[in-house]
């Protein structure tokens, strides 16, 4: 009468087996295929990584539109950003704590003058330059000669311009905002 029955090890084992079987039964019905929420199309990024493979494998698949490991800067020029042109912008404050400073320029007189005027500030920030409109390697190197201490790279800027809402360069983008 007031005693609580003690479970034998056999009863405990049976309960564990029941729980395991129930879990397997439930998990069988809860499995589902992955659902694609958004597919923006485009193309596979594999071609950008193929040249980075550390070891050559004869059996590795060869992608017909892969970028050769011997591509030079001259091969990717000209760079044209259709949504950006030289001009003035209104300063925009941001809170992007920890963001590396970058600047957008083109191969034009306005950008070259801006680069010369802001040279010391850009060096202090260790900013990376993105040349968003440039035709030749010579034009790119002329900009690099103004600030040889900084990394200046040719790259399209339309996506970045759209994301931060700018239409003109030269601009400096830091963790606190966009300015000229």
mmCIF file of C-alpha atoms in Angstrom:
data_model
loop_
_atom_site.group_PDB
_atom_site.id
_atom_site.type_symbol
_atom_site.label_atom_id
_atom_site.label_comp_id
_atom_site.label_asym_id
_atom_site.label_seq_id
_atom_site.Cartn_x
_atom_site.Cartn_y
_atom_site.Cartn_z
ATOM 1 C CA UNK A 1 0.000 0.000 0.000
ATOM 2 C CA UNK A 2 2.061 3.248 -0.045
ATOM 3 C CA UNK A 3 4.984 1.531 -1.747
ATOM 4 C CA UNK A 4 6.189 2.688 -5.147
ATOM 5 C CA UNK A 5 7.130 -0.213 -7.351
ATOM 6 C CA UNK A 6 10.736 -0.275 -8.535
ATOM 7 C CA UNK A 7 11.257 -0.812 -12.222
ATOM 8 C CA UNK A 8 13.372 -3.709 -13.157
ATOM 9 C CA UNK A 9 16.165 -3.228 -15.652
ATOM 10 C CA UNK A 10 14.090 -5.172 -18.178
ATOM 11 C CA UNK A 11 11.200 -2.701 -17.933
ATOM 12 C CA UNK A 12 13.615 0.239 -18.257
ATOM 13 C CA UNK A 13 15.125 -1.292 -21.380
ATOM 14 C CA UNK A 14 11.670 -1.843 -22.878
ATOM 15 C CA UNK A 15 10.798 1.808 -22.249
ATOM 16 C CA UNK A 16 14.010 2.961 -23.939
ATOM 17 C CA UNK A 17 13.274 0.785 -26.961
ATOM 18 C CA UNK A 18 9.722 2.168 -27.142
ATOM 19 C CA UNK A 19 11.008 5.751 -27.034
ATOM 20 C CA UNK A 20 13.580 4.969 -29.723
ATOM 21 C CA UNK A 21 11.007 3.331 -31.994
ATOM 22 C CA UNK A 22 8.566 6.187 -31.476
ATOM 23 C CA UNK A 23 11.307 8.724 -32.317
ATOM 24 C CA UNK A 24 12.171 6.866 -35.502
ATOM 25 C CA UNK A 25 8.497 6.663 -36.444
ATOM 26 C CA UNK A 26 7.961 10.405 -35.915
ATOM 27 C CA UNK A 27 11.181 11.401 -37.693
ATOM 28 C CA UNK A 28 10.167 9.367 -40.733
ATOM 29 C CA UNK A 29 7.091 11.554 -41.218
ATOM 30 C CA UNK A 30 8.781 14.836 -40.325
ATOM 31 C CA UNK A 31 11.394 14.534 -43.105
ATOM 32 C CA UNK A 32 10.725 16.912 -45.974
ATOM 33 C CA UNK A 33 12.416 18.142 -49.127
ATOM 34 C CA UNK A 34 14.188 21.491 -49.004
ATOM 35 C CA UNK A 35 12.158 24.377 -50.349
ATOM 36 C CA UNK A 36 13.832 27.082 -52.432
ATOM 37 C CA UNK A 37 12.655 30.421 -51.091
ATOM 38 C CA UNK A 38 14.344 32.580 -53.712
ATOM 39 C CA UNK A 39 16.373 31.854 -56.813
ATOM 40 C CA UNK A 40 17.787 34.910 -58.483
ATOM 41 C CA UNK A 41 19.138 32.951 -61.411
ATOM 42 C CA UNK A 42 22.554 33.798 -62.651
ATOM 43 C CA UNK A 43 25.270 31.285 -63.221
ATOM 44 C CA UNK A 44 27.270 28.917 -61.091
ATOM 45 C CA UNK A 45 30.228 30.446 -59.259
ATOM 46 C CA UNK A 46 32.295 27.303 -59.837
ATOM 47 C CA UNK A 47 34.225 28.900 -62.683
ATOM 48 C CA UNK A 48 35.625 31.514 -60.297
ATOM 49 C CA UNK A 49 36.978 28.864 -57.936
ATOM 50 C CA UNK A 50 38.262 26.325 -60.435
ATOM 51 C CA UNK A 51 41.615 28.055 -60.856
ATOM 52 C CA UNK A 52 42.108 28.037 -57.063
ATOM 53 C CA UNK A 53 42.288 24.262 -56.710
ATOM 54 C CA UNK A 54 45.502 23.503 -54.800
ATOM 55 C CA UNK A 55 46.213 20.221 -56.606
ATOM 56 C CA UNK A 56 45.555 19.266 -60.172
ATOM 57 C CA UNK A 57 43.308 16.237 -60.453
ATOM 58 C CA UNK A 58 43.037 14.544 -63.838
ATOM 59 C CA UNK A 59 39.552 13.303 -62.926
ATOM 60 C CA UNK A 60 38.241 16.696 -61.814
ATOM 61 C CA UNK A 61 35.427 18.029 -63.992
ATOM 62 C CA UNK A 62 36.410 20.718 -66.469
ATOM 63 C CA UNK A 63 33.989 23.608 -66.745
ATOM 64 C CA UNK A 64 33.869 25.195 -70.203
ATOM 65 C CA UNK A 65 33.359 28.766 -68.969
ATOM 66 C CA UNK A 66 35.965 28.671 -66.197
ATOM 67 C CA UNK A 67 38.342 31.586 -65.786
ATOM 68 C CA UNK A 68 41.934 30.734 -66.575
ATOM 69 C CA UNK A 69 44.490 31.040 -63.797
ATOM 70 C CA UNK A 70 46.561 33.238 -66.100
ATOM 71 C CA UNK A 71 43.997 36.063 -66.421
ATOM 72 C CA UNK A 72 45.618 39.472 -65.954
ATOM 73 C CA UNK A 73 44.123 42.848 -65.098
ATOM 74 C CA UNK A 74 44.492 43.940 -68.706
ATOM 75 C CA UNK A 75 42.273 41.009 -69.711
ATOM 76 C CA UNK A 76 39.358 42.222 -67.576
ATOM 77 C CA UNK A 77 39.462 45.800 -68.837
ATOM 78 C CA UNK A 78 37.566 47.900 -69.722
ATOM 79 C CA UNK A 79 35.439 48.233 -66.599
ATOM 80 C CA UNK A 80 32.212 50.147 -67.167
ATOM 81 C CA UNK A 81 29.681 50.983 -64.453
ATOM 82 C CA UNK A 82 26.488 52.150 -66.129
ATOM 83 C CA UNK A 83 24.883 53.482 -62.942
ATOM 84 C CA UNK A 84 27.842 55.624 -61.854
ATOM 85 C CA UNK A 85 29.370 58.781 -63.285
ATOM 86 C CA UNK A 86 31.579 61.623 -61.998
ATOM 87 C CA UNK A 87 29.639 64.134 -59.918
ATOM 88 C CA UNK A 88 28.707 65.259 -56.434
ATOM 89 C CA UNK A 89 26.686 63.382 -53.849
ATOM 90 C CA UNK A 90 24.895 64.222 -50.643
ATOM 91 C CA UNK A 91 26.600 62.744 -47.581
ATOM 92 C CA UNK A 92 24.806 59.712 -46.124
ATOM 93 C CA UNK A 93 25.381 58.534 -42.563
ATOM 94 C CA UNK A 94 25.597 54.775 -41.920
ATOM 95 C CA UNK A 95 26.360 52.585 -38.949
ATOM 96 C CA UNK A 96 28.580 49.867 -40.399
ATOM 97 C CA UNK A 97 30.888 49.299 -37.439
ATOM 98 C CA UNK A 98 34.021 47.444 -38.422
ATOM 99 C CA UNK A 99 33.737 48.036 -42.156
ATOM 100 C CA UNK A 100 37.000 48.538 -44.043
ATOM 101 C CA UNK A 101 37.114 51.957 -45.710
ATOM 102 C CA UNK A 102 36.771 51.899 -49.502
ATOM 103 C CA UNK A 103 36.637 54.603 -52.119
ATOM 104 C CA UNK A 104 35.119 54.621 -55.580
ATOM 105 C CA UNK A 105 36.820 56.486 -58.397
ATOM 106 C CA UNK A 106 37.000 56.479 -62.165
ATOM 107 C CA UNK A 107 39.721 57.186 -64.694
ATOM 108 C CA UNK A 108 38.769 60.843 -65.115
ATOM 109 C CA UNK A 109 40.197 64.216 -64.060
ATOM 110 C CA UNK A 110 37.651 64.723 -61.263
ATOM 111 C CA UNK A 111 38.604 61.406 -59.655
ATOM 112 C CA UNK A 112 42.343 62.013 -60.066
ATOM 113 C CA UNK A 113 42.047 65.457 -58.387
ATOM 114 C CA UNK A 114 39.900 64.004 -55.580
ATOM 115 C CA UNK A 115 42.415 61.209 -55.057
ATOM 116 C CA UNK A 116 45.272 63.721 -54.818
ATOM 117 C CA UNK A 117 43.333 66.000 -52.410
ATOM 118 C CA UNK A 118 42.285 63.111 -50.125
ATOM 119 C CA UNK A 119 45.547 61.187 -50.373
ATOM 120 C CA UNK A 120 46.642 61.512 -46.718
ATOM 121 C CA UNK A 121 43.188 60.735 -45.329
ATOM 122 C CA UNK A 122 42.901 57.628 -47.515
ATOM 123 C CA UNK A 123 46.348 56.426 -46.438
ATOM 124 C CA UNK A 124 45.460 56.983 -42.764
ATOM 125 C CA UNK A 125 42.281 54.918 -43.220
ATOM 126 C CA UNK A 126 44.179 52.297 -45.253
ATOM 127 C CA UNK A 127 41.262 52.491 -47.670
ATOM 128 C CA UNK A 128 40.927 50.195 -50.666
ATOM 129 C CA UNK A 129 40.211 51.873 -53.986
ATOM 130 C CA UNK A 130 37.699 50.535 -56.480
ATOM 131 C CA UNK A 131 38.044 51.957 -59.981
ATOM 132 C CA UNK A 132 34.515 51.639 -61.361
ATOM 133 C CA UNK A 133 35.093 53.163 -64.810
ATOM 134 C CA UNK A 134 38.422 52.559 -66.536
ATOM 135 C CA UNK A 135 39.313 51.699 -70.120
ATOM 136 C CA UNK A 136 42.995 50.764 -70.116
ATOM 137 C CA UNK A 137 45.730 49.439 -67.860
ATOM 138 C CA UNK A 138 47.607 52.695 -68.433
ATOM 139 C CA UNK A 139 44.696 54.716 -66.969
ATOM 140 C CA UNK A 140 44.528 52.351 -63.986
ATOM 141 C CA UNK A 141 48.261 52.676 -63.342
ATOM 142 C CA UNK A 142 48.067 56.495 -63.506
ATOM 143 C CA UNK A 143 45.606 56.382 -60.588
ATOM 144 C CA UNK A 144 47.822 53.937 -58.694
ATOM 145 C CA UNK A 145 50.789 56.268 -59.156
ATOM 146 C CA UNK A 146 48.951 58.998 -57.200
ATOM 147 C CA UNK A 147 48.666 56.774 -54.103
ATOM 148 C CA UNK A 148 51.080 53.824 -54.445
ATOM 149 C CA UNK A 149 50.639 53.012 -50.738
ATOM 150 C CA UNK A 150 47.049 51.855 -51.286
ATOM 151 C CA UNK A 151 45.475 48.935 -53.059
ATOM 152 C CA UNK A 152 43.472 50.100 -56.090
ATOM 153 C CA UNK A 153 41.434 47.534 -58.011
ATOM 154 C CA UNK A 154 39.314 47.664 -61.161
ATOM 155 C CA UNK A 155 35.768 46.464 -60.513
ATOM 156 C CA UNK A 156 32.230 47.256 -61.687
ATOM 157 C CA UNK A 157 30.341 49.387 -59.177
ATOM 158 C CA UNK A 158 26.705 49.185 -60.297
ATOM 159 C CA UNK A 159 25.620 46.717 -57.611
ATOM 160 C CA UNK A 160 27.296 48.663 -54.815
ATOM 161 C CA UNK A 161 25.893 51.953 -56.138
ATOM 162 C CA UNK A 162 22.397 50.516 -56.157
ATOM 163 C CA UNK A 163 22.722 49.070 -52.657
ATOM 164 C CA UNK A 164 23.937 52.281 -51.041
ATOM 165 C CA UNK A 165 21.936 54.624 -53.224
ATOM 166 C CA UNK A 166 24.592 56.647 -55.018
ATOM 167 C CA UNK A 167 24.888 57.670 -58.661
ATOM 168 C CA UNK A 168 28.207 59.540 -58.644
ATOM 169 C CA UNK A 169 31.835 59.194 -57.679
ATOM 170 C CA UNK A 170 34.424 59.881 -56.335
ATOM 171 C CA UNK A 171 33.194 58.818 -52.896
ATOM 172 C CA UNK A 172 34.612 57.499 -49.661
ATOM 173 C CA UNK A 173 32.630 54.796 -47.877
ATOM 174 C CA UNK A 174 33.523 54.218 -44.223
ATOM 175 C CA UNK A 175 31.841 52.614 -41.247
ATOM 176 C CA UNK A 176 30.161 55.964 -40.532
ATOM 177 C CA UNK A 177 28.803 56.687 -44.008
ATOM 178 C CA UNK A 178 29.348 57.906 -47.549
ATOM 179 C CA UNK A 179 31.090 61.209 -48.208
ATOM 180 C CA UNK A 180 33.118 63.084 -50.769
#
